[in-house]
Short mmCIF file of N, CA, C and O in Angstrom, two decimals:
data_model
loop_
_atom_site.label_atom_id
_atom_site.label_comp_id
_atom_site.label_asym_id
_atom_site.label_seq_id
_atom_site.Cartn_x
_atom_site.Cartn_y
_atom_site.Cartn_z
N UNK A 246 -4.19 -107.01 110.54
CA UNK A 246 -3.02 -106.55 109.82
C UNK A 246 -1.80 -107.36 110.26
O UNK A 246 -0.94 -107.66 109.44
N UNK A 247 -1.76 -107.75 111.52
CA UNK A 247 -0.64 -108.53 112.02
C UNK A 247 -0.55 -109.88 111.32
O UNK A 247 0.56 -110.35 111.02
N UNK A 248 -1.68 -110.50 111.05
CA UNK A 248 -1.67 -111.80 110.37
C UNK A 248 -1.10 -111.66 108.96
O UNK A 248 -0.28 -112.48 108.53
N UNK A 249 -1.50 -110.63 108.23
CA UNK A 249 -0.97 -110.42 106.88
C UNK A 249 0.51 -110.08 106.92
O UNK A 249 1.27 -110.51 106.06
N UNK A 250 0.92 -109.29 107.90
CA UNK A 250 2.34 -108.95 108.03
C UNK A 250 3.16 -110.20 108.32
O UNK A 250 4.24 -110.39 107.75
N UNK A 251 2.66 -111.08 109.17
CA UNK A 251 3.36 -112.34 109.46
C UNK A 251 3.42 -113.21 108.21
O UNK A 251 4.46 -113.84 107.94
N UNK A 252 2.35 -113.25 107.44
CA UNK A 252 2.34 -114.02 106.18
C UNK A 252 3.39 -113.47 105.22
O UNK A 252 4.11 -114.23 104.56
N UNK A 253 3.45 -112.14 105.09
CA UNK A 253 4.43 -111.53 104.19
C UNK A 253 5.84 -111.88 104.63
O UNK A 253 6.69 -112.23 103.81
N UNK A 254 6.10 -111.81 105.92
CA UNK A 254 7.43 -112.11 106.45
C UNK A 254 7.81 -113.57 106.17
O UNK A 254 8.94 -113.87 105.84
N UNK A 255 6.84 -114.47 106.29
CA UNK A 255 7.11 -115.90 106.12
C UNK A 255 7.17 -116.32 104.65
O UNK A 255 7.99 -117.15 104.28
N UNK A 256 6.31 -115.75 103.82
CA UNK A 256 6.16 -116.27 102.46
C UNK A 256 6.70 -115.37 101.36
O UNK A 256 6.68 -115.77 100.19
N UNK A 257 7.12 -114.17 101.67
CA UNK A 257 7.56 -113.23 100.64
C UNK A 257 8.91 -112.63 101.03
O UNK A 257 9.48 -112.99 102.06
N UNK A 258 9.39 -111.75 100.20
CA UNK A 258 10.67 -111.08 100.50
C UNK A 258 10.42 -109.60 100.73
O UNK A 258 9.43 -109.03 100.28
N UNK A 259 11.32 -108.99 101.44
CA UNK A 259 11.24 -107.56 101.73
C UNK A 259 11.70 -106.75 100.54
O UNK A 259 12.10 -107.30 99.52
N UNK A 260 11.58 -105.47 100.67
CA UNK A 260 11.13 -104.73 101.85
C UNK A 260 9.62 -104.85 102.04
O UNK A 260 8.91 -105.32 101.17
N UNK A 261 9.18 -104.41 103.21
CA UNK A 261 7.77 -104.49 103.57
C UNK A 261 7.25 -103.09 103.90
O UNK A 261 7.99 -102.26 104.40
N UNK A 262 5.98 -102.88 103.61
CA UNK A 262 5.31 -101.63 103.99
C UNK A 262 3.94 -101.96 104.54
O UNK A 262 3.27 -102.89 104.08
N UNK A 263 3.53 -101.19 105.51
CA UNK A 263 2.16 -101.24 106.03
C UNK A 263 1.53 -99.91 105.68
O UNK A 263 2.09 -98.85 105.98
N UNK A 264 0.38 -99.96 105.05
CA UNK A 264 -0.32 -98.74 104.65
C UNK A 264 -1.70 -98.76 105.29
O UNK A 264 -2.40 -99.76 105.21
N UNK A 265 -2.07 -97.66 105.88
CA UNK A 265 -3.37 -97.55 106.53
C UNK A 265 -4.03 -96.28 106.02
O UNK A 265 -3.43 -95.21 106.01
N UNK A 266 -5.27 -96.40 105.57
CA UNK A 266 -6.03 -95.26 105.05
C UNK A 266 -7.20 -94.99 105.99
O UNK A 266 -7.92 -95.91 106.37
N UNK A 267 -7.35 -93.73 106.34
CA UNK A 267 -8.49 -93.30 107.13
C UNK A 267 -9.41 -92.48 106.25
O UNK A 267 -8.95 -91.66 105.46
N UNK A 268 -10.71 -92.70 106.36
CA UNK A 268 -11.71 -91.93 105.63
C UNK A 268 -12.65 -91.33 106.66
O UNK A 268 -13.21 -92.06 107.48
N UNK A 269 -12.80 -90.04 106.62
CA UNK A 269 -13.64 -89.33 107.59
C UNK A 269 -13.26 -89.67 109.03
O UNK A 269 -14.12 -89.82 109.89
N UNK A 270 -11.97 -89.84 109.27
CA UNK A 270 -11.49 -90.11 110.62
C UNK A 270 -11.65 -91.54 111.07
O UNK A 270 -11.30 -91.88 112.20
N UNK A 271 -12.16 -92.41 110.22
CA UNK A 271 -12.35 -93.82 110.58
C UNK A 271 -11.39 -94.70 109.80
O UNK A 271 -11.15 -94.48 108.62
N UNK A 272 -10.83 -95.70 110.48
CA UNK A 272 -9.97 -96.67 109.80
C UNK A 272 -10.78 -97.37 108.73
O UNK A 272 -11.87 -97.87 108.99
N UNK A 273 -10.26 -97.38 107.50
CA UNK A 273 -11.05 -97.92 106.40
C UNK A 273 -10.32 -98.97 105.57
O UNK A 273 -10.94 -99.92 105.12
N UNK A 274 -9.04 -98.80 105.35
CA UNK A 274 -8.34 -99.65 104.38
C UNK A 274 -6.94 -99.94 104.90
O UNK A 274 -6.25 -99.03 105.33
N UNK A 275 -6.53 -101.19 104.85
CA UNK A 275 -5.19 -101.57 105.30
C UNK A 275 -4.52 -102.40 104.21
O UNK A 275 -5.15 -103.28 103.62
N UNK A 276 -3.25 -102.12 103.96
CA UNK A 276 -2.47 -102.86 102.97
C UNK A 276 -1.18 -103.33 103.60
O UNK A 276 -0.53 -102.59 104.34
N UNK A 277 -0.83 -104.56 103.30
CA UNK A 277 0.49 -105.08 103.62
C UNK A 277 1.17 -105.32 102.29
O UNK A 277 0.68 -106.08 101.46
N UNK A 278 2.29 -104.63 102.08
CA UNK A 278 2.99 -104.68 100.81
C UNK A 278 4.34 -105.34 101.03
O UNK A 278 5.02 -105.07 102.02
N UNK A 279 4.71 -106.23 100.10
CA UNK A 279 6.03 -106.85 100.18
C UNK A 279 6.73 -106.75 98.84
O UNK A 279 6.13 -106.36 97.84
N UNK A 280 8.00 -107.09 98.83
CA UNK A 280 8.82 -106.96 97.63
C UNK A 280 8.71 -108.10 96.64
O UNK A 280 9.45 -108.15 95.67
N UNK A 281 7.80 -109.03 96.85
CA UNK A 281 7.60 -110.17 95.95
C UNK A 281 6.43 -109.86 95.02
O UNK A 281 5.30 -109.70 95.47
N UNK A 282 6.67 -109.78 93.72
CA UNK A 282 5.61 -109.45 92.76
C UNK A 282 4.65 -110.59 92.50
O UNK A 282 3.55 -110.39 91.99
N UNK A 283 5.02 -111.82 92.84
CA UNK A 283 4.20 -112.99 92.56
C UNK A 283 3.02 -113.06 93.53
O UNK A 283 3.22 -113.16 94.74
N UNK A 284 1.81 -113.04 92.99
CA UNK A 284 0.62 -113.14 93.82
C UNK A 284 0.39 -114.57 94.33
O UNK A 284 -0.39 -114.77 95.26
N UNK A 285 1.05 -115.53 93.72
CA UNK A 285 0.94 -116.91 94.17
C UNK A 285 -0.50 -117.40 94.20
O UNK A 285 -1.28 -117.14 93.29
N UNK A 286 -0.86 -118.09 95.28
CA UNK A 286 -2.20 -118.66 95.44
C UNK A 286 -3.20 -117.69 96.05
O UNK A 286 -4.36 -118.05 96.24
N UNK A 287 -2.78 -116.49 96.37
CA UNK A 287 -3.67 -115.56 97.08
C UNK A 287 -4.98 -115.33 96.32
O UNK A 287 -6.06 -115.48 96.91
N UNK A 288 -4.95 -114.96 95.04
CA UNK A 288 -6.23 -114.75 94.34
C UNK A 288 -7.12 -116.00 94.32
O UNK A 288 -8.34 -115.90 94.48
N UNK A 289 -6.51 -117.18 94.15
CA UNK A 289 -7.29 -118.41 94.12
C UNK A 289 -7.95 -118.68 95.47
O UNK A 289 -9.11 -119.11 95.53
N UNK A 290 -7.23 -118.43 96.55
CA UNK A 290 -7.80 -118.64 97.89
C UNK A 290 -8.94 -117.66 98.13
O UNK A 290 -10.01 -118.04 98.60
N UNK A 291 -8.75 -116.39 97.76
CA UNK A 291 -9.82 -115.41 97.94
C UNK A 291 -11.03 -115.73 97.06
O UNK A 291 -12.17 -115.59 97.50
N UNK A 292 -10.78 -116.19 95.83
CA UNK A 292 -11.89 -116.60 94.96
C UNK A 292 -12.65 -117.77 95.57
O UNK A 292 -13.88 -117.82 95.52
N UNK A 293 -11.91 -118.72 96.12
CA UNK A 293 -12.54 -119.88 96.76
C UNK A 293 -13.41 -119.43 97.94
O UNK A 293 -14.53 -119.90 98.10
N UNK A 294 -12.90 -118.49 98.73
CA UNK A 294 -13.68 -117.99 99.86
C UNK A 294 -14.95 -117.28 99.38
O UNK A 294 -16.02 -117.49 99.92
N UNK A 295 -14.82 -116.46 98.35
CA UNK A 295 -15.97 -115.72 97.84
C UNK A 295 -17.02 -116.66 97.23
O UNK A 295 -18.22 -116.44 97.37
N UNK A 296 -16.57 -117.70 96.57
CA UNK A 296 -17.52 -118.62 95.92
C UNK A 296 -18.27 -119.48 96.92
O UNK A 296 -19.35 -119.99 96.61
N UNK A 297 -17.73 -119.62 98.11
CA UNK A 297 -18.39 -120.44 99.12
C UNK A 297 -19.33 -119.65 100.01
O UNK A 297 -20.03 -120.24 100.84
N UNK A 298 -19.32 -118.33 99.93
CA UNK A 298 -20.23 -117.52 100.74
C UNK A 298 -19.95 -117.66 102.22
O UNK A 298 -18.83 -117.50 102.67
N UNK A 299 -21.00 -117.99 102.97
CA UNK A 299 -20.87 -118.09 104.42
C UNK A 299 -20.14 -119.35 104.86
O UNK A 299 -19.78 -119.47 106.02
N UNK A 300 -19.95 -120.28 103.96
CA UNK A 300 -19.24 -121.52 104.28
C UNK A 300 -17.95 -121.55 103.48
O UNK A 300 -17.89 -122.13 102.40
N UNK A 301 -16.89 -120.90 103.97
CA UNK A 301 -15.69 -120.74 103.15
C UNK A 301 -14.93 -122.02 102.82
O UNK A 301 -14.15 -122.03 101.89
N UNK A 302 -15.16 -123.10 103.53
CA UNK A 302 -14.51 -124.35 103.18
C UNK A 302 -13.05 -124.43 103.57
O UNK A 302 -12.34 -125.32 103.12
N UNK A 303 -12.57 -123.51 104.38
CA UNK A 303 -11.21 -123.58 104.91
C UNK A 303 -11.29 -123.70 106.42
O UNK A 303 -12.16 -123.13 107.06
N UNK A 304 -10.38 -124.43 106.99
CA UNK A 304 -10.32 -124.64 108.42
C UNK A 304 -9.42 -123.57 109.05
O UNK A 304 -8.33 -123.30 108.54
N UNK A 305 -9.86 -122.97 110.14
CA UNK A 305 -9.04 -121.96 110.82
C UNK A 305 -7.71 -122.53 111.30
O UNK A 305 -6.79 -121.79 111.60
N UNK A 306 -7.59 -123.86 111.36
CA UNK A 306 -6.36 -124.47 111.85
C UNK A 306 -5.47 -124.98 110.73
O UNK A 306 -4.41 -125.52 110.97
N UNK A 307 -5.91 -124.80 109.46
CA UNK A 307 -5.06 -125.21 108.34
C UNK A 307 -3.79 -124.37 108.30
O UNK A 307 -3.79 -123.21 108.69
N UNK A 308 -2.73 -124.97 107.80
CA UNK A 308 -1.45 -124.26 107.72
C UNK A 308 -1.45 -123.19 106.65
O UNK A 308 -0.90 -122.12 106.83
N UNK A 309 -2.08 -123.44 105.52
CA UNK A 309 -2.09 -122.47 104.43
C UNK A 309 -3.49 -121.95 104.19
O UNK A 309 -4.43 -122.72 104.12
N UNK A 310 -3.62 -120.63 104.08
CA UNK A 310 -4.90 -120.00 103.83
C UNK A 310 -5.60 -119.49 105.07
O UNK A 310 -6.58 -118.76 104.98
N UNK A 311 -5.11 -119.85 106.25
CA UNK A 311 -5.77 -119.45 107.49
C UNK A 311 -5.77 -117.92 107.66
O UNK A 311 -6.76 -117.33 108.01
N UNK A 312 -4.64 -117.28 107.38
CA UNK A 312 -4.55 -115.83 107.51
C UNK A 312 -5.51 -115.13 106.58
O UNK A 312 -6.20 -114.17 106.98
N UNK A 313 -5.59 -115.60 105.35
CA UNK A 313 -6.53 -115.00 104.41
C UNK A 313 -7.98 -115.26 104.83
O UNK A 313 -8.84 -114.41 104.65
N UNK A 314 -8.24 -116.43 105.41
CA UNK A 314 -9.58 -116.73 105.91
C UNK A 314 -9.95 -115.75 107.01
O UNK A 314 -11.05 -115.19 107.01
N UNK A 315 -9.05 -115.52 107.95
CA UNK A 315 -9.32 -114.57 109.03
C UNK A 315 -9.60 -113.17 108.49
O UNK A 315 -10.55 -112.51 108.89
N UNK A 316 -8.75 -112.73 107.56
CA UNK A 316 -8.94 -111.41 106.96
C UNK A 316 -10.26 -111.35 106.21
O UNK A 316 -11.01 -110.37 106.32
N UNK A 317 -10.57 -112.40 105.48
CA UNK A 317 -11.83 -112.46 104.72
C UNK A 317 -13.03 -112.34 105.66
O UNK A 317 -13.94 -111.56 105.42
N UNK A 318 -13.00 -113.10 106.74
CA UNK A 318 -14.13 -113.09 107.67
C UNK A 318 -14.26 -111.75 108.39
O UNK A 318 -15.35 -111.20 108.51
N UNK A 319 -13.14 -111.20 108.87
CA UNK A 319 -13.19 -109.95 109.62
C UNK A 319 -13.56 -108.76 108.73
O UNK A 319 -14.18 -107.81 109.19
N UNK A 320 -13.17 -108.82 107.46
CA UNK A 320 -13.48 -107.72 106.55
C UNK A 320 -14.80 -107.94 105.81
O UNK A 320 -15.15 -107.16 104.93
N UNK A 321 -15.48 -109.02 106.14
CA UNK A 321 -16.73 -109.39 105.48
C UNK A 321 -16.53 -109.51 103.97
O UNK A 321 -17.35 -109.09 103.17
N UNK A 322 -15.38 -110.09 103.58
CA UNK A 322 -15.11 -110.37 102.18
C UNK A 322 -14.50 -109.23 101.39
O UNK A 322 -14.23 -109.38 100.21
N UNK A 323 -14.26 -108.11 102.02
CA UNK A 323 -13.71 -106.96 101.30
C UNK A 323 -12.18 -106.99 101.40
O UNK A 323 -11.56 -106.26 102.18
N UNK A 324 -11.58 -107.89 100.61
CA UNK A 324 -10.13 -108.04 100.61
C UNK A 324 -9.70 -108.49 99.22
O UNK A 324 -10.48 -109.05 98.46
N UNK A 325 -8.44 -108.22 98.90
CA UNK A 325 -7.91 -108.58 97.59
C UNK A 325 -6.40 -108.51 97.60
O UNK A 325 -5.79 -108.10 98.59
N UNK A 326 -5.81 -108.88 96.50
CA UNK A 326 -4.35 -108.78 96.32
C UNK A 326 -4.11 -108.28 94.90
O UNK A 326 -4.85 -108.63 93.98
N UNK A 327 -3.07 -107.46 94.74
CA UNK A 327 -2.75 -106.95 93.41
C UNK A 327 -1.30 -106.48 93.38
O UNK A 327 -0.71 -106.17 94.41
N UNK A 328 -0.72 -106.43 92.17
CA UNK A 328 0.63 -105.89 92.01
C UNK A 328 0.62 -104.40 92.35
O UNK A 328 -0.37 -103.71 92.10
N UNK A 329 1.70 -103.92 92.91
CA UNK A 329 1.80 -102.51 93.28
C UNK A 329 3.26 -102.08 93.26
O UNK A 329 4.13 -102.86 92.86
N UNK A 330 3.50 -100.88 93.67
CA UNK A 330 4.85 -100.36 93.85
C UNK A 330 5.03 -99.96 95.31
O UNK A 330 4.10 -99.50 95.94
N UNK A 331 6.26 -100.12 95.79
CA UNK A 331 6.57 -99.70 97.14
C UNK A 331 6.57 -98.17 97.16
O UNK A 331 7.13 -97.53 96.27
N UNK A 332 5.93 -97.59 98.17
CA UNK A 332 5.90 -96.13 98.27
C UNK A 332 7.30 -95.56 98.52
O UNK A 332 7.66 -94.53 97.96
N UNK A 333 8.08 -96.23 99.36
CA UNK A 333 9.38 -95.70 99.75
C UNK A 333 10.43 -95.78 98.65
O UNK A 333 11.25 -94.89 98.51
N UNK A 334 10.39 -96.85 97.86
CA UNK A 334 11.47 -97.08 96.89
C UNK A 334 11.02 -97.05 95.44
O UNK A 334 11.85 -96.96 94.55
N UNK A 335 9.74 -97.24 95.19
CA UNK A 335 9.24 -97.34 93.83
C UNK A 335 9.43 -98.72 93.23
O UNK A 335 9.03 -98.98 92.10
N UNK A 336 10.02 -99.66 93.98
CA UNK A 336 10.23 -101.03 93.49
C UNK A 336 8.89 -101.76 93.37
O UNK A 336 7.93 -101.46 94.07
N UNK A 337 8.84 -102.72 92.48
CA UNK A 337 7.64 -103.53 92.29
C UNK A 337 7.42 -104.45 93.47
O UNK A 337 8.36 -104.90 94.12
N UNK A 338 6.17 -104.76 93.72
CA UNK A 338 5.81 -105.68 94.79
C UNK A 338 4.35 -106.06 94.65
O UNK A 338 3.75 -105.90 93.59
N UNK A 339 3.79 -106.57 95.74
CA UNK A 339 2.36 -106.89 95.75
C UNK A 339 1.77 -106.39 97.05
O UNK A 339 2.45 -106.26 98.06
N UNK A 340 0.48 -106.12 96.99
CA UNK A 340 -0.27 -105.69 98.17
C UNK A 340 -1.36 -106.71 98.45
O UNK A 340 -2.03 -107.18 97.54
N UNK A 341 -1.52 -107.04 99.72
CA UNK A 341 -2.67 -107.80 100.18
C UNK A 341 -3.43 -106.82 101.06
O UNK A 341 -2.86 -106.25 102.00
N UNK A 342 -4.68 -106.58 100.72
CA UNK A 342 -5.42 -105.47 101.31
C UNK A 342 -6.78 -105.91 101.82
O UNK A 342 -7.33 -106.91 101.38
N UNK A 343 -7.28 -105.15 102.78
CA UNK A 343 -8.63 -105.39 103.26
C UNK A 343 -9.23 -104.07 103.73
O UNK A 343 -8.52 -103.14 104.11
N UNK A 344 -10.53 -103.99 103.66
CA UNK A 344 -11.27 -102.85 104.17
C UNK A 344 -12.07 -103.31 105.37
O UNK A 344 -12.61 -104.41 105.38
N UNK A 345 -12.10 -102.48 106.37
CA UNK A 345 -12.90 -102.79 107.55
C UNK A 345 -14.30 -102.22 107.37
O UNK A 345 -14.44 -101.11 106.84
N UNK A 346 -15.30 -102.95 107.81
CA UNK A 346 -16.64 -102.38 107.75
C UNK A 346 -16.67 -101.16 108.67
O UNK A 346 -16.39 -101.28 109.85
N UNK A 347 -16.94 -100.00 108.12
CA UNK A 347 -16.88 -98.80 108.95
C UNK A 347 -18.12 -97.97 108.89
O UNK A 347 -18.53 -97.39 109.87
N UNK A 348 -18.78 -97.88 107.77
CA UNK A 348 -20.04 -97.16 107.67
C UNK A 348 -20.90 -97.91 106.66
O UNK A 348 -20.46 -98.15 105.54
N UNK A 349 -22.10 -98.23 107.05
CA UNK A 349 -22.96 -99.02 106.17
C UNK A 349 -23.26 -98.31 104.85
O UNK A 349 -23.37 -98.95 103.82
N UNK A 350 -23.36 -96.99 104.86
CA UNK A 350 -23.74 -96.28 103.65
C UNK A 350 -22.55 -95.69 102.90
O UNK A 350 -22.71 -95.01 101.91
N UNK A 351 -21.33 -95.96 103.37
CA UNK A 351 -20.15 -95.36 102.75
C UNK A 351 -19.70 -96.18 101.55
O UNK A 351 -19.86 -97.39 101.50
N UNK A 352 -19.12 -95.49 100.59
CA UNK A 352 -18.55 -96.15 99.42
C UNK A 352 -17.04 -96.02 99.50
O UNK A 352 -16.50 -94.92 99.43
N UNK A 353 -16.36 -97.13 99.68
CA UNK A 353 -14.90 -97.13 99.76
C UNK A 353 -14.32 -97.25 98.37
O UNK A 353 -14.74 -98.13 97.61
N UNK A 354 -13.39 -96.38 98.00
CA UNK A 354 -12.80 -96.51 96.67
C UNK A 354 -12.09 -97.85 96.53
O UNK A 354 -11.57 -98.38 97.51
N UNK A 355 -12.08 -98.45 95.33
CA UNK A 355 -11.46 -99.76 95.16
C UNK A 355 -9.96 -99.75 95.46
O UNK A 355 -9.42 -100.74 95.89
N UNK A 356 -9.30 -98.63 95.25
CA UNK A 356 -7.86 -98.52 95.52
C UNK A 356 -7.59 -97.14 96.07
O UNK A 356 -7.30 -96.21 95.32
N UNK A 357 -7.72 -96.96 97.39
CA UNK A 357 -7.68 -95.62 97.97
C UNK A 357 -6.34 -94.91 97.83
O UNK A 357 -6.28 -93.71 98.01
N UNK A 358 -5.28 -95.61 97.49
CA UNK A 358 -3.99 -94.94 97.31
C UNK A 358 -3.89 -94.30 95.94
O UNK A 358 -2.94 -93.58 95.66
N UNK A 359 -4.84 -94.52 95.07
CA UNK A 359 -4.72 -94.06 93.69
C UNK A 359 -4.48 -92.56 93.58
O UNK A 359 -3.69 -92.11 92.76
N UNK A 360 -5.15 -91.77 94.40
CA UNK A 360 -4.98 -90.32 94.29
C UNK A 360 -3.58 -89.88 94.70
O UNK A 360 -2.98 -89.00 94.08
N UNK A 361 -3.03 -90.49 95.73
CA UNK A 361 -1.71 -90.09 96.23
C UNK A 361 -0.58 -90.70 95.41
O UNK A 361 0.48 -90.10 95.27
N UNK A 362 -0.80 -91.89 94.88
CA UNK A 362 0.23 -92.61 94.14
C UNK A 362 -0.37 -93.12 92.84
O UNK A 362 -0.80 -94.26 92.76
N UNK A 363 -0.44 -92.27 91.81
CA UNK A 363 -1.15 -92.65 90.57
C UNK A 363 -0.67 -93.95 89.94
O UNK A 363 -1.44 -94.64 89.31
N UNK A 364 0.59 -94.31 90.11
CA UNK A 364 1.08 -95.54 89.48
C UNK A 364 1.25 -96.68 90.49
O UNK A 364 1.95 -97.63 90.24
N UNK A 365 0.56 -96.62 91.63
CA UNK A 365 0.79 -97.60 92.69
C UNK A 365 0.47 -99.03 92.27
O UNK A 365 1.01 -99.96 92.81
N UNK A 366 -0.39 -99.22 91.29
CA UNK A 366 -0.75 -100.58 90.87
C UNK A 366 0.13 -101.08 89.75
O UNK A 366 0.02 -102.21 89.35
N UNK A 367 1.00 -100.27 89.25
CA UNK A 367 1.86 -100.69 88.15
C UNK A 367 2.89 -101.68 88.65
O UNK A 367 3.53 -101.47 89.65
N UNK A 368 3.07 -102.76 87.93
CA UNK A 368 4.04 -103.78 88.34
C UNK A 368 5.35 -103.67 87.57
O UNK A 368 6.20 -104.53 87.67
N UNK A 369 5.52 -102.65 86.77
CA UNK A 369 6.75 -102.49 86.02
C UNK A 369 7.64 -101.46 86.64
O UNK A 369 7.27 -100.70 87.47
#
């Protein structure tokens, strides 16, 4: 989460939010939200990582994409980015999210904030 927060601070504008979801008492889903609605290269980098499988084709020492590579590897590929709304202000922004492997047989909802914030993915 710290890597994504540092990326948001460096590459996006505030305000910032950190969201953590627990399922059955276990950490399951983490989101770093910033005030910049532009997803930029994030989806392309994640697509590139997914298409390469176990050989992501990015260097851990590269200047761009390293944080997403770390998140991708640690979450075993369960990460994404999407437009959202800030919980505190309702302003538009984007979320970069990842799920931690927590239970092999568990089904994590694709957007766990949906029940609490029905319009959280709306970018308007």
